[in-house]
Each structure stands twice: as structure tokens, then as C-alpha cells.
mmCIF file of C-alpha atoms in Angstrom:
data_model
loop_
_atom_site.group_PDB
_atom_site.id
_atom_site.type_symbol
_atom_site.label_atom_id
_atom_site.label_comp_id
_atom_site.label_asym_id
_atom_site.label_seq_id
_atom_site.Cartn_x
_atom_site.Cartn_y
_atom_site.Cartn_z
ATOM 1 C CA MET O 8 -21.663 40.600 9.303
ATOM 2 C CA LYS O 9 -22.598 38.294 12.170
ATOM 3 C CA SER O 10 -19.029 37.226 12.773
ATOM 4 C CA LYS O 11 -19.603 35.666 16.189
ATOM 5 C CA LYS O 12 -22.182 33.249 14.874
ATOM 6 C CA THR O 13 -20.041 32.568 11.827
ATOM 7 C CA LYS O 14 -17.067 31.706 14.021
ATOM 8 C CA LYS O 15 -19.161 29.257 16.035
ATOM 9 C CA ASP O 16 -20.549 27.643 12.878
ATOM 10 C CA LEU O 17 -17.095 27.356 11.398
ATOM 11 C CA ASP O 18 -15.790 25.774 14.600
ATOM 12 C CA GLU O 19 -18.520 23.157 14.518
ATOM 13 C CA LEU O 20 -17.929 22.385 10.835
ATOM 14 C CA SER O 21 -14.184 21.975 11.291
ATOM 15 C CA GLU O 22 -14.799 19.647 14.243
ATOM 16 C CA LYS O 23 -16.853 17.413 11.953
ATOM 17 C CA GLY O 24 -14.039 17.374 9.415
ATOM 18 C CA LEU O 25 -15.816 19.425 6.754
ATOM 19 C CA LEU O 26 -13.181 22.161 6.525
ATOM 20 C CA ASP O 27 -9.559 21.718 5.480
ATOM 21 C CA ASP O 28 -6.878 22.994 7.839
ATOM 22 C CA GLY O 29 -6.505 26.745 7.746
ATOM 23 C CA ILE O 30 -9.673 27.492 5.744
ATOM 24 C CA ARG O 31 -11.484 28.669 8.847
ATOM 25 C CA ASP O 32 -8.699 30.988 9.936
ATOM 26 C CA SER O 33 -8.130 32.431 6.495
ATOM 27 C CA TYR O 34 -11.865 33.157 6.043
ATOM 28 C CA ILE O 35 -12.141 34.833 9.419
ATOM 29 C CA GLY O 36 -9.006 36.803 8.605
ATOM 30 C CA LYS O 37 -10.603 38.020 5.381
ATOM 31 C CA ILE O 38 -13.767 39.053 7.180
ATOM 32 C CA SER O 39 -11.791 41.162 9.646
ATOM 33 C CA GLN O 40 -9.673 42.548 6.798
ATOM 34 C CA TYR O 41 -12.722 43.787 4.926
ATOM 35 C CA LYS O 42 -14.350 45.047 8.078
ATOM 36 C CA GLU O 43 -11.311 47.243 8.597
ATOM 37 C CA LYS O 44 -11.508 48.472 5.038
ATOM 38 C CA LEU O 45 -15.192 49.182 5.453
ATOM 39 C CA ASN O 46 -14.589 51.214 8.619
ATOM 40 C CA LYS O 47 -11.820 53.121 6.886
ATOM 41 C CA LEU O 48 -14.115 53.970 3.999
ATOM 42 C CA LYS O 49 -16.852 55.004 6.407
ATOM 43 C CA LYS O 50 -14.388 57.274 8.158
ATOM 44 C CA GLU O 51 -13.309 58.780 4.871
ATOM 45 C CA VAL O 52 -16.906 59.427 3.854
ATOM 46 C CA ASP O 53 -17.627 61.098 7.204
ATOM 47 C CA GLU O 54 -14.561 63.311 6.906
ATOM 48 C CA ARG O 55 -15.461 64.348 3.384
ATOM 49 C CA GLU O 56 -18.977 65.148 4.430
ATOM 50 C CA GLN O 57 -17.693 67.393 7.239
ATOM 51 C CA LYS O 58 -15.316 69.124 4.852
ATOM 52 C CA ASN O 59 -18.042 69.777 2.324
ATOM 53 C CA LEU O 60 -20.430 71.079 4.948
ATOM 54 C CA GLU O 61 -17.854 73.666 5.865
ATOM 55 C CA ARG O 62 -17.122 74.558 2.250
ATOM 56 C CA PHE O 63 -20.762 74.967 1.228
ATOM 57 C CA LYS O 64 -22.216 76.463 4.385
ATOM 58 C CA ASN O 65 -23.050 79.710 2.593
ATOM 59 C CA LEU O 66 -25.064 78.095 -0.216
ATOM 60 C CA PRO O 67 -28.906 78.171 -0.078
ATOM 61 C CA LYS O 68 -30.332 75.214 1.857
ATOM 62 C CA GLY O 69 -33.085 72.770 0.912
ATOM 63 C CA ARG O 70 -32.492 73.097 -2.877
ATOM 64 C CA LEU O 71 -30.691 70.917 -5.431
ATOM 65 C CA LEU O 72 -28.052 73.019 -7.201
ATOM 66 C CA GLN O 73 -26.269 71.913 -10.418
ATOM 67 C CA PHE O 74 -22.772 72.975 -11.448
ATOM 68 C CA GLY O 75 -22.079 71.235 -14.736
ATOM 69 C CA GLU O 76 -21.691 67.601 -13.878
ATOM 70 C CA PHE O 77 -21.799 68.105 -10.128
ATOM 71 C CA GLN O 78 -24.872 68.321 -7.972
ATOM 72 C CA ILE O 79 -24.939 69.773 -4.447
ATOM 73 C CA TYR O 80 -27.735 69.567 -1.891
ATOM 74 C CA VAL O 81 -27.346 71.099 1.565
ATOM 75 C CA SER O 82 -29.965 69.867 3.986
ATOM 76 C CA PRO O 83 -31.863 72.546 5.862
ATOM 77 C CA MET M 5 -4.538 -23.146 22.276
ATOM 78 C CA LEU M 6 -1.759 -24.982 24.137
ATOM 79 C CA THR M 7 -4.018 -27.914 25.052
ATOM 80 C CA GLY M 8 -4.893 -28.200 21.380
ATOM 81 C CA VAL M 9 -1.255 -28.325 20.337
ATOM 82 C CA ILE M 10 -0.370 -30.850 23.055
ATOM 83 C CA ALA M 11 -3.369 -33.040 22.141
ATOM 84 C CA ALA M 12 -2.482 -32.963 18.465
ATOM 85 C CA MET M 13 1.154 -33.849 19.100
ATOM 86 C CA SER M 14 0.583 -36.325 21.956
ATOM 87 C CA GLN M 15 0.494 -39.256 19.582
ATOM 88 C CA LEU M 16 4.256 -38.798 19.161
ATOM 89 C CA PHE M 17 4.777 -40.053 22.690
ATOM 90 C CA THR M 18 3.113 -43.410 21.979
ATOM 91 C CA SER M 19 4.638 -45.794 19.482
ATOM 92 C CA PRO M 20 2.372 -47.065 16.654
ATOM 93 C CA PHE M 21 4.478 -50.236 16.475
ATOM 94 C CA MET M 22 3.774 -52.786 19.260
ATOM 95 C CA VAL M 23 6.947 -54.856 19.652
ATOM 96 C CA ASP M 24 5.422 -57.834 21.514
ATOM 97 C CA VAL M 25 2.504 -58.106 19.060
ATOM 98 C CA GLU M 26 4.926 -58.024 16.114
ATOM 99 C CA GLN M 27 7.043 -60.774 17.617
ATOM 100 C CA ILE M 28 4.139 -63.141 18.124
ATOM 101 C CA ARG M 29 2.779 -62.245 14.674
ATOM 102 C CA LYS M 30 6.127 -63.250 13.162
ATOM 103 C CA GLU M 31 6.166 -66.572 15.048
ATOM 104 C CA HIS M 32 2.559 -67.310 14.010
ATOM 105 C CA LYS M 33 3.400 -66.541 10.385
ATOM 106 C CA GLY M 34 6.363 -68.898 10.544
ATOM 107 C CA ALA M 35 4.253 -71.711 12.059
ATOM 108 C CA ARG M 36 1.494 -71.147 9.472
ATOM 109 C CA ASN M 37 3.998 -71.340 6.604
ATOM 110 C CA HIS M 38 5.332 -74.618 7.936
ATOM 111 C CA ARG M 39 1.789 -75.989 8.252
ATOM 112 C CA ASP M 40 1.016 -75.067 4.620
ATOM 113 C CA LEU M 41 4.225 -76.656 3.373
ATOM 114 C CA ASP M 42 3.395 -79.827 5.311
ATOM 115 C CA ARG M 43 -0.102 -79.901 3.759
ATOM 116 C CA VAL M 44 1.264 -79.551 0.217
ATOM 117 C CA ALA M 45 3.813 -82.270 0.943
ATOM 118 C CA SER M 46 1.052 -84.530 2.315
ATOM 119 C CA VAL M 47 -0.993 -84.101 -0.917
ATOM 120 C CA LYS M 48 2.102 -85.036 -2.929
ATOM 121 C CA LEU M 49 2.642 -88.041 -0.713
ATOM 122 C CA LEU M 50 -1.014 -88.998 -1.256
ATOM 123 C CA ASN M 51 -0.378 -88.836 -4.995
ATOM 124 C CA ASP M 52 2.503 -91.289 -4.530
ATOM 125 C CA PHE M 53 0.352 -93.565 -2.360
ATOM 126 C CA ILE M 54 -2.323 -93.752 -5.118
ATOM 127 C CA GLN M 55 0.233 -95.494 -7.404
ATOM 128 C CA LEU M 56 0.439 -98.483 -4.961
ATOM 129 C CA GLU M 57 -1.457 -101.567 -6.084
ATOM 130 C CA SER M 58 -2.693 -102.478 -2.630
ATOM 131 C CA VAL M 59 -4.949 -99.418 -2.401
ATOM 132 C CA PRO M 60 -8.684 -100.279 -2.873
ATOM 133 C CA ASP M 61 -10.471 -98.586 -5.842
ATOM 134 C CA SER M 62 -12.931 -96.527 -3.815
ATOM 135 C CA LEU M 63 -10.131 -94.954 -1.814
ATOM 136 C CA ARG M 64 -8.023 -94.437 -4.941
ATOM 137 C CA ILE M 65 -10.844 -92.518 -6.674
ATOM 138 C CA LYS M 66 -11.370 -90.390 -3.580
ATOM 139 C CA ALA M 67 -7.656 -89.622 -3.353
ATOM 140 C CA GLN M 68 -7.390 -88.782 -7.057
ATOM 141 C CA ASN M 69 -10.304 -86.352 -6.785
ATOM 142 C CA LEU M 70 -8.695 -84.738 -3.738
ATOM 143 C CA VAL M 71 -5.333 -84.293 -5.494
ATOM 144 C CA LYS M 72 -7.035 -82.808 -8.570
ATOM 145 C CA SER M 73 -9.143 -80.389 -6.543
ATOM 146 C CA HIS M 74 -6.051 -79.330 -4.566
ATOM 147 C CA SER M 75 -4.046 -78.495 -7.707
ATOM 148 C CA ILE M 76 -6.982 -76.521 -9.213
ATOM 149 C CA HIS M 77 -7.457 -74.538 -6.033
ATOM 150 C CA GLU M 78 -3.726 -73.911 -5.688
ATOM 151 C CA ALA M 79 -3.502 -72.452 -9.212
ATOM 152 C CA LYS M 80 -6.601 -70.327 -8.599
ATOM 153 C CA SER M 81 -5.194 -69.053 -5.305
ATOM 154 C CA GLU M 82 -1.904 -68.031 -6.910
ATOM 155 C CA LYS M 83 -3.663 -66.222 -9.756
ATOM 156 C CA LEU M 84 -5.993 -64.362 -7.366
ATOM 157 C CA TYR M 85 -3.073 -63.412 -5.108
ATOM 158 C CA LYS M 86 -1.299 -61.759 -8.039
ATOM 159 C CA GLU M 87 -4.462 -59.909 -9.023
ATOM 160 C CA LEU M 88 -4.947 -58.771 -5.405
ATOM 161 C CA THR M 89 -1.451 -57.338 -5.091
ATOM 162 C CA SER M 90 -1.642 -55.465 -8.393
ATOM 163 C CA LEU M 91 -5.129 -54.088 -7.583
ATOM 164 C CA LYS M 92 -4.018 -52.941 -4.114
ATOM 165 C CA LYS M 93 -1.038 -51.209 -5.688
ATOM 166 C CA SER M 94 -3.293 -49.385 -8.175
ATOM 167 C CA LYS M 95 -5.539 -48.066 -5.385
ATOM 168 C CA LYS M 96 -2.676 -46.591 -3.375
ATOM 169 C CA VAL M 97 -2.497 -42.801 -3.138
ATOM 170 C CA LYS M 98 0.759 -41.219 -1.903
ATOM 171 C CA GLY M 99 1.512 -44.152 0.305
ATOM 172 C CA PHE M 100 -1.999 -44.408 1.768
ATOM 173 C CA LYS M 101 -4.050 -47.546 1.113
ATOM 174 C CA ASN M 102 -6.787 -45.703 -0.748
ATOM 175 C CA ILE M 103 -8.016 -42.228 -1.547
ATOM 176 C CA ASN M 104 -10.458 -42.204 1.403
ATOM 177 C CA LEU M 105 -7.604 -42.547 3.916
ATOM 178 C CA PHE M 106 -5.528 -39.977 2.065
ATOM 179 C CA LEU M 107 -8.322 -37.393 2.190
ATOM 180 C CA ALA M 108 -9.097 -38.158 5.828
ATOM 181 C CA ASN M 109 -5.490 -37.510 6.795
ATOM 182 C CA PHE M 110 -5.180 -34.464 4.532
ATOM 183 C CA GLY M 111 -8.409 -32.653 5.310
ATOM 184 C CA ASN M 112 -8.049 -31.724 8.982
ATOM 185 C CA PRO M 113 -4.414 -30.596 8.905
ATOM 186 C CA LEU M 114 -5.280 -28.429 5.897
ATOM 187 C CA PHE M 115 -8.099 -26.873 7.935
ATOM 188 C CA ILE M 116 -5.637 -26.053 10.714
ATOM 189 C CA PHE M 117 -3.157 -24.647 8.192
ATOM 190 C CA VAL M 118 -5.756 -22.292 6.743
ATOM 191 C CA THR M 119 -6.659 -21.128 10.248
ATOM 192 C CA GLY M 120 -3.015 -20.295 10.902
ATOM 193 C CA LEU M 121 -2.813 -18.288 7.694
ATOM 194 C CA LEU M 122 -5.967 -16.430 8.673
ATOM 195 C CA PHE M 123 -4.479 -15.342 12.000
ATOM 196 C CA ILE M 124 -1.291 -14.097 10.351
ATOM 197 C CA PHE M 125 -3.361 -12.236 7.782
ATOM 198 C CA LEU M 126 -5.463 -10.575 10.487
ATOM 199 C CA TYR M 127 -2.321 -9.448 12.297
ATOM 200 C CA ARG M 128 -0.673 -8.104 9.126
ATOM 201 C CA PHE M 129 -3.683 -5.888 8.276
ATOM 202 C CA ARG M 130 -4.659 -5.042 11.850
ATOM 203 C CA LYS M 131 -4.644 -1.280 11.249
ATOM 204 C CA ASN M 132 -7.030 -1.375 8.286
ATOM 205 C CA ILE M 133 -9.548 -3.744 9.862
ATOM 206 C CA ASP M 134 -12.819 -2.668 11.426
ATOM 207 C CA TRP M 135 -12.417 -4.924 14.508
ATOM 208 C CA LYS M 136 -15.661 -4.064 16.309
ATOM 209 C CA ASN M 137 -17.786 -5.217 13.389
ATOM 210 C CA LEU M 138 -15.455 -8.059 12.381
ATOM 211 C CA VAL M 139 -15.932 -9.689 15.781
ATOM 212 C CA LYS M 140 -19.623 -10.152 14.948
ATOM 213 C CA SER M 141 -18.623 -13.003 12.601
ATOM 214 C CA PHE M 142 -16.743 -14.914 15.314
ATOM 215 C CA PRO M 143 -19.680 -16.810 16.889
ATOM 216 C CA TYR M 144 -20.542 -18.356 13.517
ATOM 217 C CA ILE M 145 -16.950 -19.306 12.758
ATOM 218 C CA GLY M 146 -16.583 -20.735 16.252
ATOM 219 C CA LEU M 147 -19.726 -22.844 15.827
ATOM 220 C CA MET M 148 -18.409 -24.109 12.501
ATOM 221 C CA TYR M 149 -15.210 -25.285 14.214
ATOM 222 C CA LEU M 150 -17.203 -26.888 17.037
ATOM 223 C CA PHE M 151 -19.399 -28.887 14.682
ATOM 224 C CA VAL M 152 -16.501 -30.163 12.610
ATOM 225 C CA SER M 153 -14.533 -31.193 15.678
ATOM 226 C CA LEU M 154 -17.555 -32.759 17.430
ATOM 227 C CA VAL M 155 -17.991 -35.222 14.559
ATOM 228 C CA TYR M 156 -14.441 -36.479 15.081
ATOM 229 C CA LEU M 157 -14.531 -36.411 18.880
ATOM 230 C CA ILE M 158 -17.726 -38.490 18.976
ATOM 231 C CA TRP M 159 -16.138 -40.933 16.543
ATOM 232 C CA VAL M 160 -13.000 -41.314 18.661
ATOM 233 C CA PHE M 161 -14.987 -42.500 21.670
ATOM 234 C CA ASN M 162 -17.320 -44.644 19.566
ATOM 235 C CA PRO M 163 -16.262 -48.275 19.139
ATOM 236 C CA ARG M 164 -17.057 -48.226 15.405
ATOM 237 C CA ARG M 165 -14.201 -48.109 12.946
ATOM 238 C CA GLU M 166 -15.774 -45.583 10.540
ATOM 239 C CA ILE M 167 -17.531 -42.313 11.329
ATOM 240 C CA GLU M 168 -21.266 -42.858 11.362
ATOM 241 C CA PHE M 169 -22.825 -41.420 8.237
ATOM 242 C CA GLY M 170 -25.688 -39.694 10.035
ATOM 243 C CA TYR M 171 -23.387 -37.753 12.389
ATOM 244 C CA TYR M 172 -21.049 -36.902 9.513
ATOM 245 C CA ILE M 173 -23.776 -35.438 7.318
ATOM 246 C CA THR M 174 -25.365 -33.513 10.202
ATOM 247 C CA GLY M 175 -22.008 -32.088 11.148
ATOM 248 C CA ILE M 176 -21.207 -31.051 7.587
ATOM 249 C CA LEU M 177 -24.632 -29.473 7.145
ATOM 250 C CA PHE M 178 -24.486 -27.302 10.232
ATOM 251 C CA ALA M 179 -20.810 -26.494 9.787
ATOM 252 C CA SER M 180 -21.388 -25.302 6.237
ATOM 253 C CA ILE M 181 -24.382 -23.150 7.237
ATOM 254 C CA PHE M 182 -22.351 -21.422 9.955
ATOM 255 C CA ALA M 183 -19.311 -21.171 7.689
ATOM 256 C CA VAL M 184 -21.295 -19.335 5.010
ATOM 257 C CA ILE M 185 -22.803 -16.839 7.469
ATOM 258 C CA GLY M 186 -19.508 -16.308 9.294
ATOM 259 C CA LEU M 187 -17.493 -15.880 6.103
ATOM 260 C CA LYS M 188 -19.975 -13.371 4.715
ATOM 261 C CA LYS M 189 -19.741 -11.214 7.842
ATOM 262 C CA LEU M 190 -15.956 -11.609 7.954
ATOM 263 C CA LEU M 191 -15.480 -10.400 4.403
ATOM 264 C CA MET M 192 -17.987 -7.582 4.802
ATOM 265 C CA HIS M 193 -16.127 -6.017 7.695
ATOM 266 C CA LEU M 194 -12.589 -6.785 6.549
ATOM 267 C CA PHE M 195 -10.963 -3.633 5.149
ATOM 268 C CA LYS M 196 -14.044 -1.578 5.941
ATOM 269 C CA ILE M 197 -15.833 -2.816 2.898
ATOM 270 C CA ASN M 198 -18.972 -1.562 4.627
ATOM 271 C CA ASN M 199 -20.492 0.743 2.010
ATOM 272 C CA ILE M 200 -21.722 3.381 4.400
ATOM 273 C CA ASP M 201 -18.212 4.290 5.570
ATOM 274 C CA ILE M 202 -16.854 4.691 2.040
ATOM 275 C CA GLU M 203 -19.798 6.849 0.979
ATOM 276 C CA LYS M 204 -19.443 9.032 4.072
ATOM 277 C CA GLU M 205 -15.744 9.595 3.381
ATOM 278 C CA LYS M 206 -16.509 10.571 -0.201
ATOM 279 C CA LEU M 207 -19.188 13.041 0.842
ATOM 280 C CA LEU M 208 -16.938 14.646 3.468
ATOM 281 C CA LYS M 209 -14.206 15.082 0.883
ATOM 282 C CA ALA M 210 -16.641 16.650 -1.579
ATOM 283 C CA ILE M 211 -17.873 19.141 1.020
ATOM 284 C CA ARG M 212 -14.296 20.081 1.900
ATOM 285 C CA ILE M 213 -13.518 20.815 -1.756
ATOM 286 C CA LEU M 214 -16.582 23.050 -2.101
ATOM 287 C CA PHE M 215 -15.870 24.996 1.089
ATOM 288 C CA LYS M 216 -12.285 25.582 0.017
ATOM 289 C CA GLN M 217 -13.478 27.095 -3.252
ATOM 290 C CA LEU M 218 -16.129 29.227 -1.549
ATOM 291 C CA LEU M 219 -14.116 30.556 1.359
ATOM 292 C CA LYS M 220 -10.551 30.703 0.110
ATOM 293 C CA THR M 221 -9.980 30.379 -3.636
ATOM 294 C CA ASN M 222 -12.588 32.945 -4.688
ATOM 295 C CA PHE M 223 -10.915 35.579 -2.497
ATOM 296 C CA ASP M 224 -7.309 34.631 -3.263
ATOM 297 C CA LYS M 225 -7.782 34.740 -7.010
ATOM 298 C CA GLY M 226 -9.728 37.984 -6.871
ATOM 299 C CA PHE M 227 -12.938 36.603 -8.328
ATOM 300 C CA VAL M 228 -15.030 38.962 -6.207
ATOM 301 C CA LYS M 229 -15.212 42.682 -6.973
ATOM 302 C CA GLU M 230 -14.223 45.037 -4.184
ATOM 303 C CA GLU M 231 -17.599 46.698 -3.938
ATOM 304 C CA LYS M 232 -19.339 43.270 -3.802
ATOM 305 C CA ILE M 233 -17.126 41.739 -1.121
ATOM 306 C CA GLY M 234 -19.481 42.707 1.683
ATOM 307 C CA ASP M 235 -22.467 40.982 0.042
ATOM 308 C CA TYR M 236 -20.322 37.977 -0.815
ATOM 309 C CA ILE M 237 -19.234 37.588 2.792
ATOM 310 C CA GLU M 238 -22.811 37.870 4.021
ATOM 311 C CA THR M 239 -24.075 35.195 1.626
ATOM 312 C CA SER M 240 -21.111 32.959 2.495
ATOM 313 C CA ASN M 241 -21.975 33.274 6.171
ATOM 314 C CA GLU M 242 -25.564 32.309 5.439
ATOM 315 C CA THR M 243 -24.341 29.268 3.508
ATOM 316 C CA ILE M 244 -22.086 28.240 6.369
ATOM 317 C CA SER M 245 -24.901 28.459 8.924
ATOM 318 C CA LYS M 246 -27.322 26.565 6.633
ATOM 319 C CA VAL M 247 -24.831 23.729 6.168
ATOM 320 C CA ASN M 248 -24.205 23.621 9.896
ATOM 321 C CA ARG M 249 -27.934 23.420 10.631
ATOM 322 C CA GLU M 250 -28.332 20.571 8.125
ATOM 323 C CA ILE M 251 -25.432 18.637 9.605
ATOM 324 C CA LYS M 252 -26.743 19.099 13.153
ATOM 325 C CA SER M 253 -30.258 17.877 12.370
#
């Protein structure tokens, strides 16, 4: 998300009277809100990956293993 | 403006009634009446003289003809005088001798009255008026005033009693041409009736409505799925930059 450019564009549009009051701020607020969420999710995914690496370190590497519905692949 | 008011009202300081002229006019009228009465009496006396026997025939015939012609002309004069007074009365309009004088005295003050109303009107709606463009009509309106007034000013200093027809028609022609052009421009720029401004306002409002929907309402009402929010924000940003580029160019 190129937020810097977006902010500049939004500034220019509100100067020309194309945005109602508060639309710019609320949109930028939403972008930052979802950026935070995205980072949180990324963090969660990283943590889970670390956990799983530790749990499955003894499994054979470089092969796709199936346990019922679940599939596990440990990279070599 | 002040010189105009003073000039218009200056006639109040001079009396339209000339006392010395009136006095002599009265005396002359009195003397004339006496002369006429004496003439009528002399004709009557002549009539009496005709009855005398010592008057020769040639003179008697002459005298009789004179008395007859006098009585005919007197009756005719009385009849015509009555007709004249009744006709004059019928031609009077609101105390003026005829409709021409009435219109001449009504037209110019009405013109000034309308101008006054126009100024008050312009003041009352001063906030809604596009002054910069309105002023473009002023040279034409000014020229219209100049032409109308020039006709009268030239007439005032001209020894003739009536305005010369040629000047009058020329003045009316040019004044009406300038009046039409000036009025058209005046009305066009009064109340921002200029079409471009209204269309621009409408378009700006439309764009505001669309942006509000795109950037606020869709999020607030949860129209976008959580997993798609990232894509939605990216496309919205692209839209914003496209619109901005279009507006700039």
C-alpha cells in the first residue's frame, strides 16, 4: 500500500473540494488499521511456523506426508 | 451624482410665473376687451345711422353689407370658440395639454426611478452577484444613458421648441442597441446564471458523493470481506491517484 502517495493525492483532492470533510482522515485511518492487522497476522504466521518447525524437526525432510486431512512438508 | 440631483432640482429656485409679464398681460387683455366692445358698439351705432334719411344710397348699401358681415362673423366666431374649448378639454391628459407633453414629462423621471430601483436591487443581492463579470455590462449601460441624455442636452441649447427628429431617432437607435447588449450581459452575470459555474458545482458534488461511498460507506457498512480488504484498499488508492491525475491535467 503506497500510503505516502495516497496521502498526497488525497490532500490535493480535498484542496480542490472533491472530498467531504473527514473522508480523507477516516480513509487513512482505515488503511493504518488494516496495516496493523496485516502485521499482526504476519507475526502470528511466523510464530506458528517456528512452533511447527520445532514440533516436526524429527520428521523426514523433503517429502510431503499426509495424516488424514492434514499435510506436512518440512523443507530440507 | 450630486451635480445631477442639484441640476434636476435647480428649477425649484426659479419661479415659472413672471410677475411683471403677467401684470402687463392683464392690462393688455383689459385694453383689448375695451377695444372690442367699442367696435361692437360702433357697428350698432352704424346700424342706427343707416335708418337716417339723409344718408346717400351708396353709403347705406355699404353700411348694410358691413353690419351683415359683422353679425355673420360674430356668430361664427362664438361657435368656433365653443368648439375650440371643448376640443382642447378632450385632448387634455392628467392636466397636461396633450398626450405628447404628458409622455415627455413622464418618460425621463420614470427612467430615473427605474435606475434607483436597480441600485437598491444590486445592493440587496450583493452577496449572490458575480461582480467581476457583471461590471462588463456597465460600458454599454453607460453609453445608453449618455445617448438618451445627449438628445435632451442638445435640445436645451438649441433655439428650436421641439427636439429635432433626426437627433431623436439617432439617439433612440443607438441607445436601444447599447441597452440590449448591456441588459443581456447584466442578466447573464446576475445571480451567477453563467452555465459553466452551475455545471462545475454539480460535477464537484457528484464526485464528492462517489468518493464518500468508495472510501467510507463501503468500509463502515462492512461491504468488503476481511480477506479482500487489502486488495480493495489497493484498488481504491489507484482510483484516487487516477482521479488526481485527471484533475491536474
